PDB file of C-alpha atoms in Angstrom:
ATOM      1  CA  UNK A 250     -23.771  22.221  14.141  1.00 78.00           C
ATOM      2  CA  UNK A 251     -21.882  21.623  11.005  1.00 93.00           C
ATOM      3  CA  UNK A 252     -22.046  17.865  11.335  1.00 98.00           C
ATOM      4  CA  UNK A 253     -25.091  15.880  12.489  1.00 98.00           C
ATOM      5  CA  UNK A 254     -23.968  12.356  11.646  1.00 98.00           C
ATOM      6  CA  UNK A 255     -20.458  10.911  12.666  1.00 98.00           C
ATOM      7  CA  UNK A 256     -19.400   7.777  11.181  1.00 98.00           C
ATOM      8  CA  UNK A 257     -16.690   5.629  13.264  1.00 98.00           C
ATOM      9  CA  UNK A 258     -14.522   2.886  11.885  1.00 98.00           C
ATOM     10  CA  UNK A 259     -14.728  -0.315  14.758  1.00 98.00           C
ATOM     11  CA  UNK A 260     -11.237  -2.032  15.297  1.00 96.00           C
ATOM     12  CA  UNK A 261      -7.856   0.266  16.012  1.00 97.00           C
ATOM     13  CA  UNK A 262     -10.369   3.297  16.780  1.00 98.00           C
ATOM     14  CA  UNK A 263     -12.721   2.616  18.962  1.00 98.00           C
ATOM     15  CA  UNK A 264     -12.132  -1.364  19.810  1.00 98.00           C
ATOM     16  CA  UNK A 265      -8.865  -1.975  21.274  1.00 98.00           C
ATOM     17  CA  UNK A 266      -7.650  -4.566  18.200  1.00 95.00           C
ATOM     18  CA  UNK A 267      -3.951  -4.924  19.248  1.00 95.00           C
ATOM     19  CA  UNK A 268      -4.383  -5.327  23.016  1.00 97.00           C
ATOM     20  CA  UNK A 269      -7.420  -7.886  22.598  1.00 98.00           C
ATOM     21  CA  UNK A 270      -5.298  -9.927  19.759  1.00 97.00           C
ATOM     22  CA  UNK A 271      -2.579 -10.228  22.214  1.00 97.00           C
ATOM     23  CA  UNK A 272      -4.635 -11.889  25.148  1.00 98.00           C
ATOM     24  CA  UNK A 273      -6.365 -13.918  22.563  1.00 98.00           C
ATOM     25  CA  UNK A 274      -2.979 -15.073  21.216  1.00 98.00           C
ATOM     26  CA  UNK A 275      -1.427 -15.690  24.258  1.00 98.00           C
ATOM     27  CA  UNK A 276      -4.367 -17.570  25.306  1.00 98.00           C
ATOM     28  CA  UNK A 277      -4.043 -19.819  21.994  1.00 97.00           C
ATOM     29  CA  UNK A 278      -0.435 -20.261  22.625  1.00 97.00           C
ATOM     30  CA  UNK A 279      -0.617 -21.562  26.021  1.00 97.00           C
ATOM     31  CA  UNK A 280      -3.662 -24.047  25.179  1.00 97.00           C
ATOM     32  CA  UNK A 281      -1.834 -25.223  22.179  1.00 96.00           C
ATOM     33  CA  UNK A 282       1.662 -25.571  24.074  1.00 96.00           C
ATOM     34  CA  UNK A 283       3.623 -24.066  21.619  1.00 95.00           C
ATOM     35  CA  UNK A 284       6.447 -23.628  23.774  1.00 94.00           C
ATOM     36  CA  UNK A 285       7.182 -27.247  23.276  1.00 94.00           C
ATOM     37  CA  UNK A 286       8.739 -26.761  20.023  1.00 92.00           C
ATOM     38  CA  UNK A 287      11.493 -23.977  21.497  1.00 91.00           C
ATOM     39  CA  UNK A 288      11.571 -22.548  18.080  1.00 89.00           C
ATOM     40  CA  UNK A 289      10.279 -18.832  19.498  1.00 94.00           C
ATOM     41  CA  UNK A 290       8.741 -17.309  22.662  1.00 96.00           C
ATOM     42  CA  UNK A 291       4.952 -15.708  22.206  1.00 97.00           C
ATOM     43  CA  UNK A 292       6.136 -12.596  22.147  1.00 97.00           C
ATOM     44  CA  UNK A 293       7.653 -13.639  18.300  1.00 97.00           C
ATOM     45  CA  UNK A 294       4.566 -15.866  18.044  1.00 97.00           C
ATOM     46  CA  UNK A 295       2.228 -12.570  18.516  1.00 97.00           C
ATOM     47  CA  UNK A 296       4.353 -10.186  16.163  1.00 97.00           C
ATOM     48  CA  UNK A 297       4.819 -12.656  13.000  1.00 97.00           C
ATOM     49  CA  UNK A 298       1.154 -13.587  13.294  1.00 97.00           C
ATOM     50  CA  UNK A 299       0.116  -9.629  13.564  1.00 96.00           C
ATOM     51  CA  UNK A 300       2.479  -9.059  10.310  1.00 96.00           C
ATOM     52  CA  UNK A 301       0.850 -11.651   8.336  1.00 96.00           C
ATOM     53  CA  UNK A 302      -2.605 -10.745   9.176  1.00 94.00           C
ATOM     54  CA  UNK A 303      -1.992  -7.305   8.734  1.00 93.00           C
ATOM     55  CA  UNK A 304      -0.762  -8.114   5.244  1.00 95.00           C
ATOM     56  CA  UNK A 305      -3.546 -10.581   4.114  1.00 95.00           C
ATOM     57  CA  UNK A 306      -5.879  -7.824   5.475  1.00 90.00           C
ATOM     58  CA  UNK A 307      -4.752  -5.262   3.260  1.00 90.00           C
ATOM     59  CA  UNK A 308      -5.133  -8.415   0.356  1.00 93.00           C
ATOM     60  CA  UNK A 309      -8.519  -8.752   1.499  1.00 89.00           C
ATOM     61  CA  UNK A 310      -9.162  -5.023   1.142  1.00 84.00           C
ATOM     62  CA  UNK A 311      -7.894  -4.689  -1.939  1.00 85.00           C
ATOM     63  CA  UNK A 312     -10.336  -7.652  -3.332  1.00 86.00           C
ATOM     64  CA  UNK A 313      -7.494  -9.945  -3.892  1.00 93.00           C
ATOM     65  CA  UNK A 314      -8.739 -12.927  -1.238  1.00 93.00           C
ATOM     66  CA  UNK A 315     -11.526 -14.147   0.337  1.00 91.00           C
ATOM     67  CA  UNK A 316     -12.658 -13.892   4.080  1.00 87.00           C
ATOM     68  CA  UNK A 317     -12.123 -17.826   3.828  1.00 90.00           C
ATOM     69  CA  UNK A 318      -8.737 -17.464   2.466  1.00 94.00           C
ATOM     70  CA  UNK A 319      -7.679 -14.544   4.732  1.00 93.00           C
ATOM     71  CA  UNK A 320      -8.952 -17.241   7.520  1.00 92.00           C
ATOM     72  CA  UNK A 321      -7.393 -20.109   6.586  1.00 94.00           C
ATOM     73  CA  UNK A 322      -4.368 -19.113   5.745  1.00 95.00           C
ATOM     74  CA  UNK A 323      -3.116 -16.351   8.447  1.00 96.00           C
ATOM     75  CA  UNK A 324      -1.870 -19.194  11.369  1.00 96.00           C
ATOM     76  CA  UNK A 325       0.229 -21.760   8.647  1.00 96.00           C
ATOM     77  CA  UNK A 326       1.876 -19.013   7.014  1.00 96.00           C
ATOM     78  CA  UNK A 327       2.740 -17.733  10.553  1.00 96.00           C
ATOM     79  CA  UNK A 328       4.107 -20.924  12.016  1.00 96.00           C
ATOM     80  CA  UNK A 329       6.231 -21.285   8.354  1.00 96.00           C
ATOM     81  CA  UNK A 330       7.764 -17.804   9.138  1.00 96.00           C
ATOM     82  CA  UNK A 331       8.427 -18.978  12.624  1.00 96.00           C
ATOM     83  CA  UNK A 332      10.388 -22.305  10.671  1.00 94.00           C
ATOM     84  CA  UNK A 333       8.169 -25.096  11.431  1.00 95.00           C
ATOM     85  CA  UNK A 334       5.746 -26.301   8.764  1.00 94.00           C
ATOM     86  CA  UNK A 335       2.354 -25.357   7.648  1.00 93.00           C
ATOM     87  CA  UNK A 336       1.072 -28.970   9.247  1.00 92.00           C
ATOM     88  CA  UNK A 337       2.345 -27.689  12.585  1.00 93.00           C
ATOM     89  CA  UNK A 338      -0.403 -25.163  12.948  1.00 93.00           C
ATOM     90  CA  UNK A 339      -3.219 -26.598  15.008  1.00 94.00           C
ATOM     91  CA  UNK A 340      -6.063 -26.948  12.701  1.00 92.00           C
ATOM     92  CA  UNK A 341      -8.367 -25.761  14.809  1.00 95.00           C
ATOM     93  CA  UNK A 342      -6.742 -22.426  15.759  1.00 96.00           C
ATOM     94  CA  UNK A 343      -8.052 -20.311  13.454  1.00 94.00           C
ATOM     95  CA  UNK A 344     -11.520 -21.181  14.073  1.00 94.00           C
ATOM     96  CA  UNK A 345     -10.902 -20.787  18.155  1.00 96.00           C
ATOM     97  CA  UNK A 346      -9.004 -17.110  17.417  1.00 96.00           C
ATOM     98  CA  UNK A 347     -12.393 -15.854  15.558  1.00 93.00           C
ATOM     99  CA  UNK A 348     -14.361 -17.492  18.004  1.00 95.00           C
ATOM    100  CA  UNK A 349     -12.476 -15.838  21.836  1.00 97.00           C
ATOM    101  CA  UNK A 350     -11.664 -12.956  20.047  1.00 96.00           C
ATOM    102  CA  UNK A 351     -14.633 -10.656  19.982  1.00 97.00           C
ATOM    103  CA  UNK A 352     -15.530 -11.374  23.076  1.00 98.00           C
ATOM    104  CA  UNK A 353     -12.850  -9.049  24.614  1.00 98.00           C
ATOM    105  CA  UNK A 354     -13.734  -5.987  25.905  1.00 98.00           C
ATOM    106  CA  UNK A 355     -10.631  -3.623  25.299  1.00 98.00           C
ATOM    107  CA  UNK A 356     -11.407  -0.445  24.281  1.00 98.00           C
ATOM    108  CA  UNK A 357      -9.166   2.787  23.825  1.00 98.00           C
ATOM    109  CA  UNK A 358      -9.215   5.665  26.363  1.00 98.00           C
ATOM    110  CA  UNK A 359     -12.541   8.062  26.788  1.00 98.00           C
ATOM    111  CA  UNK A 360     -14.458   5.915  24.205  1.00 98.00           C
ATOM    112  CA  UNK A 361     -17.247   5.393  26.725  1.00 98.00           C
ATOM    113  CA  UNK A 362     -16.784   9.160  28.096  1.00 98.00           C
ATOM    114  CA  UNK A 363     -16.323  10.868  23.950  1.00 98.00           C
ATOM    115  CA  UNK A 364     -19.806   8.557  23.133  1.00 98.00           C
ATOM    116  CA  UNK A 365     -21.785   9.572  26.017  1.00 98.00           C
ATOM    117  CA  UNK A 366     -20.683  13.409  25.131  1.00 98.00           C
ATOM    118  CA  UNK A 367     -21.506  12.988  21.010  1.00 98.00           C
ATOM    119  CA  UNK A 368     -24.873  11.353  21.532  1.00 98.00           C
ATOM    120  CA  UNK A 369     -25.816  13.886  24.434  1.00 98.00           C
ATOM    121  CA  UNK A 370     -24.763  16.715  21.766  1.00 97.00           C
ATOM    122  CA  UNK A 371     -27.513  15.419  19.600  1.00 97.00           C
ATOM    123  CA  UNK A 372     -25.234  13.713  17.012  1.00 98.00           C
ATOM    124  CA  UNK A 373     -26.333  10.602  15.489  1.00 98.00           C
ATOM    125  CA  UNK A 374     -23.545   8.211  15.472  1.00 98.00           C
ATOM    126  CA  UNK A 375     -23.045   5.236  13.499  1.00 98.00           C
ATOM    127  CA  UNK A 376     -20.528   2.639  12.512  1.00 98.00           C
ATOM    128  CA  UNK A 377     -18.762   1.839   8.837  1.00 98.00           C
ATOM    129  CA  UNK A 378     -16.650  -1.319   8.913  1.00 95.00           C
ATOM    130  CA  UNK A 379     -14.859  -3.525   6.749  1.00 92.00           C
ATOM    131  CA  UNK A 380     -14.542  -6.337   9.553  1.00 83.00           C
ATOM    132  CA  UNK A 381     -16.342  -9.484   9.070  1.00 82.00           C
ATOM    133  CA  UNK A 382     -20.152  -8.901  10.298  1.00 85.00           C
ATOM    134  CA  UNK A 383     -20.612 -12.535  12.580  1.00 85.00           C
ATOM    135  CA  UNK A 384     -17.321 -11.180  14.555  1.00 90.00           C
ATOM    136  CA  UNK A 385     -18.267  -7.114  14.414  1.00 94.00           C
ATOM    137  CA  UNK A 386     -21.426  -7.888  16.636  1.00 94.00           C
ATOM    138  CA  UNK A 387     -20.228  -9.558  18.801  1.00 96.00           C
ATOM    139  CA  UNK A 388     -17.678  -7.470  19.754  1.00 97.00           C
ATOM    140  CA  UNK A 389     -20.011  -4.380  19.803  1.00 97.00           C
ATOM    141  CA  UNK A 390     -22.124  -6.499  22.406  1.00 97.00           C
ATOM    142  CA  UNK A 391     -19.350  -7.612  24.619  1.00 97.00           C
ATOM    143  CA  UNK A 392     -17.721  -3.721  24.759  1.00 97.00           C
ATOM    144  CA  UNK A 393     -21.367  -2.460  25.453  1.00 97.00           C
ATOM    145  CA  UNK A 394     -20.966  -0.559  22.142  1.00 98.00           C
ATOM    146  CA  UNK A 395     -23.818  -1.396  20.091  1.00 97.00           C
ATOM    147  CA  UNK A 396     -26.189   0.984  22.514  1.00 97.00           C
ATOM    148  CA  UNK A 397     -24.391   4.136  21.037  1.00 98.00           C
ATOM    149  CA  UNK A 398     -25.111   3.123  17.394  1.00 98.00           C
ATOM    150  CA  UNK A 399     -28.797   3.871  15.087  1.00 98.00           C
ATOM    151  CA  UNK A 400     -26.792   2.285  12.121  1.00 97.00           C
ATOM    152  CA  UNK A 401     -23.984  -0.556  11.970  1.00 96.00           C
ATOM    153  CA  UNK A 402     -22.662  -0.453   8.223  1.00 96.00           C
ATOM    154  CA  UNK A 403     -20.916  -4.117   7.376  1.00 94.00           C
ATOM    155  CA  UNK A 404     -18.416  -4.413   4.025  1.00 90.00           C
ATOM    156  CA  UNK A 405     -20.501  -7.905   4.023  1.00 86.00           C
ATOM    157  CA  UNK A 406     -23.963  -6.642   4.210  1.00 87.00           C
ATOM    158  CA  UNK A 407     -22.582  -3.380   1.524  1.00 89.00           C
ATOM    159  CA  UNK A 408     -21.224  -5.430  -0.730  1.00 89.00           C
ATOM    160  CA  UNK A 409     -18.190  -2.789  -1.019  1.00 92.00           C
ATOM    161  CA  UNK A 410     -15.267  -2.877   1.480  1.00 92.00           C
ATOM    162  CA  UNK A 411     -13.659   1.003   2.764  1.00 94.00           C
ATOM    163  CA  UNK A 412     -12.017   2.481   0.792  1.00 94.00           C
ATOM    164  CA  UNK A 413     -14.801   2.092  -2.420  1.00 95.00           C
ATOM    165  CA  UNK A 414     -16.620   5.466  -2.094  1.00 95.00           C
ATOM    166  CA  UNK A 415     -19.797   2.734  -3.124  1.00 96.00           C
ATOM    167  CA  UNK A 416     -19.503   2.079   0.822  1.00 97.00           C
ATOM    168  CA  UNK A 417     -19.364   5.632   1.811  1.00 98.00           C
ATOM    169  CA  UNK A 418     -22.638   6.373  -0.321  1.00 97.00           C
ATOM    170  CA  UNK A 419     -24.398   2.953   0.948  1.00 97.00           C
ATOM    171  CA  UNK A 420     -23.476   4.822   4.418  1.00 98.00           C
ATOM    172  CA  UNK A 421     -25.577   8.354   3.888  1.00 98.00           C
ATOM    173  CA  UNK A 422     -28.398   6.713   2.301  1.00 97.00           C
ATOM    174  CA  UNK A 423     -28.903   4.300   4.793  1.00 97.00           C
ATOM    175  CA  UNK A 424     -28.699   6.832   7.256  1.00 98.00           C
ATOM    176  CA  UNK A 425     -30.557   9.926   5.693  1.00 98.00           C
ATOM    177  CA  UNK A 426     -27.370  11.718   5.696  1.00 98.00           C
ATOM    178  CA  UNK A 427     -25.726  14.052   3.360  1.00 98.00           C
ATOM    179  CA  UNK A 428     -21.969  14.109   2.687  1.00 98.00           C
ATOM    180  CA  UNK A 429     -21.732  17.602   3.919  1.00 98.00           C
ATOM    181  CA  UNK A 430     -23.252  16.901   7.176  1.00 98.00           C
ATOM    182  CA  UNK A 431     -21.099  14.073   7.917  1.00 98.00           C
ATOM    183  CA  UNK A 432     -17.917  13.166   9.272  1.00 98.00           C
ATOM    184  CA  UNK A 433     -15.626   9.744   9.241  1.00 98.00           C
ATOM    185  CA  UNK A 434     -13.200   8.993  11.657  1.00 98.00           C
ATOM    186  CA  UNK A 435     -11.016   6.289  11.259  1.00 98.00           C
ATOM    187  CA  UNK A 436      -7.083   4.987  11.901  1.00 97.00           C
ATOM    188  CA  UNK A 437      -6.438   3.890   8.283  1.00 95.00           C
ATOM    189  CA  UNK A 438      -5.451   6.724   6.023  1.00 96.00           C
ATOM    190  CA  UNK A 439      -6.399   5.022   2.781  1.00 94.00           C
ATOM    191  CA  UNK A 440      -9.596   2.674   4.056  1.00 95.00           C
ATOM    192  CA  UNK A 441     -10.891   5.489   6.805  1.00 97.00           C
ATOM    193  CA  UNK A 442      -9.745   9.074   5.501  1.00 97.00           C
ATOM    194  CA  UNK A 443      -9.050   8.850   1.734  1.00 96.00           C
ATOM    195  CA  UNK A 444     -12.268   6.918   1.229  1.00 96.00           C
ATOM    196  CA  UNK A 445     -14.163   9.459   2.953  1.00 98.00           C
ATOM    197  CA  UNK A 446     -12.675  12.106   1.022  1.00 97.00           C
ATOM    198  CA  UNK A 447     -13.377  10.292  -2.292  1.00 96.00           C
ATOM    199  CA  UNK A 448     -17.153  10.567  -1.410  1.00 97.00           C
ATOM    200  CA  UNK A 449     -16.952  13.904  -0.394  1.00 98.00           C
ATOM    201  CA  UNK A 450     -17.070  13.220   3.452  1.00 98.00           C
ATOM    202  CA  UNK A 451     -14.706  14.969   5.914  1.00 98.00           C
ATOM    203  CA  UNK A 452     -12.580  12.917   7.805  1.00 98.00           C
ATOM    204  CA  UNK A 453     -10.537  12.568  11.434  1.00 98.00           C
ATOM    205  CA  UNK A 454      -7.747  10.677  11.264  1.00 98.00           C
ATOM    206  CA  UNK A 455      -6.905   8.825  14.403  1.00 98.00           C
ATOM    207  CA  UNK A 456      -3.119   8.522  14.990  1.00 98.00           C
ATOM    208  CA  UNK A 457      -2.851   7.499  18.814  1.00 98.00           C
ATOM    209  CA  UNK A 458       1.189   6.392  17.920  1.00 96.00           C
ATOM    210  CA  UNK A 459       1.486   9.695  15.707  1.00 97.00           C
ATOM    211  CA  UNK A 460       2.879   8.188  12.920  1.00 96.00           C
ATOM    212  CA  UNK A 461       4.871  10.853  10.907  1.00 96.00           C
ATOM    213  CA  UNK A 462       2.952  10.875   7.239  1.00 96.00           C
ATOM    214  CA  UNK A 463       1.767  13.242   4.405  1.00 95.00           C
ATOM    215  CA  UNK A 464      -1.804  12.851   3.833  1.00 94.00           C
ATOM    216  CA  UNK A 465      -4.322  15.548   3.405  1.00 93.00           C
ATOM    217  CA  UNK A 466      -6.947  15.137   6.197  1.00 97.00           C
ATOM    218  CA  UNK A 467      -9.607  17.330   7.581  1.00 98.00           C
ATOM    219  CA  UNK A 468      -8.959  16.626  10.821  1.00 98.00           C
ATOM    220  CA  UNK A 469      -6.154  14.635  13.028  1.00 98.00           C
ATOM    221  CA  UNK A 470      -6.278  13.300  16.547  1.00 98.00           C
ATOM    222  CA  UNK A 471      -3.911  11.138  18.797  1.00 98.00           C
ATOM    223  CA  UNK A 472      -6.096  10.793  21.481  1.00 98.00           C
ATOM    224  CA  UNK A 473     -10.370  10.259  21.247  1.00 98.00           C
ATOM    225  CA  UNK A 474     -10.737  13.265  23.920  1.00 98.00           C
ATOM    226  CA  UNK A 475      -9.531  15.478  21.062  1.00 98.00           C
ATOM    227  CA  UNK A 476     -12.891  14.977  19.183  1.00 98.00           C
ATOM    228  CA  UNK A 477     -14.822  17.440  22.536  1.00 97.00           C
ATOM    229  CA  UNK A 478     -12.373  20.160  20.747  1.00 97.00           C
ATOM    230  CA  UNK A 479     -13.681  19.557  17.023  1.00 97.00           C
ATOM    231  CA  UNK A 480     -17.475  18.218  17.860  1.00 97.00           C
TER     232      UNK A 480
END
């Protein structure tokens, strides 16, 4: 075998992100009665939040905020956009999103099955994540996840977040691996597959939407039953 040990990203490859955000906003927006104010339906509620978190993320990734600042700040700038004010936002919300959150079970298609058929190959799989390590475990539990893993690979516990090659190389030592010998697959084209390249790891990208782009990558996939054909 070329490769012997394949390195997944967590959330929007494996974990379901988008479909277990949704439940877990709809869930907030119900308990909080949002509708009350008749200033937008949850459907806007869901996509403003999703923008702004998606955009504090990359913030957060780039080393410009804190976890505490990405946190705090992701619901009142939502409600602002949505034209109420900042007080409007249930103080408690954030704290009950990161708290229901990882304890939904949403996973994309043939996870399970492509798993079971890497770790019966003899590959030793592990995980490389920039999510937030109290949340990332507990979502691994609830999925039934953590079982497939020998090593779990936290931004927090690194020090580095994806794309810093530092995280890459934390990655194969910890592991025993060599960058040759190893393979990254990932959603994000700069955190996932240009931060693997950087430390000389080859990468899949996983595009389930196929978004049209022009990155260099070893490998690309729409669909996690692809990986039988490259593995």
């Amino acid at each position: 075998m070329k490769y012997r040990h394949i390195f997944f990203d967590l959330d929007h490859t494996l974990w379901d992100f988008e479909t277990n955000a949704d439940e877990t906003l709809r869930h907030l927006f119900e308990l909080h009665e949002l509708g009350r104010y008749g200033a937008f339906t949850v459907e806007e509620f869901i996509q403003v939040y999703s923008d702004i978190n998606h955009g504090l993320w990359r913030l957060y990734q780039g080393g410009k905020i804190t976890q505490q600042q990405l946190r705090a700040t992701r619901f009142p700038r939502a409600f602002v956009k949505l034209g109420l004010a900042e007080a409007d936002a249930p103080a408690e919300m954030s704290g009950q999103f990161t708290d229901l959150l990882p304890h939904k079970t949403a996973v994309f298609p043939y996870t399970y099955e492509v798993l079971d058929y890497l770790r019966d190959k003899g590959y030793a799989l592990h995980l490389i994540t920039n999510g937030f390590k109290d949340i990332q475990y507990v979502k691994l539990n609830a999925s039934r996840l953590t079982e497939y893993f020998q090593e779990i690979i936290t931004s927090e516990c690194c020090g580095h977040l994806k794309p810093d090659a530092r995280i890459f190389q934390h990655a194969l030592e910890r592991t025993g691996a060599t960058a040759p010998e190893s393979l990254m697959i990932g959603d994000n084209l700069e955190c996932d597959v240009l931060g693997a390249y950087n430390a000389g790891i080859d990468q899949v990208y996983f595009n389930p939407e196929k978004r049209r782009h022009l990155a260099q990558t070893t490998y690309e996939i729409s669909c996690l039953s692809e990986l039988k054909g490259i593995l």
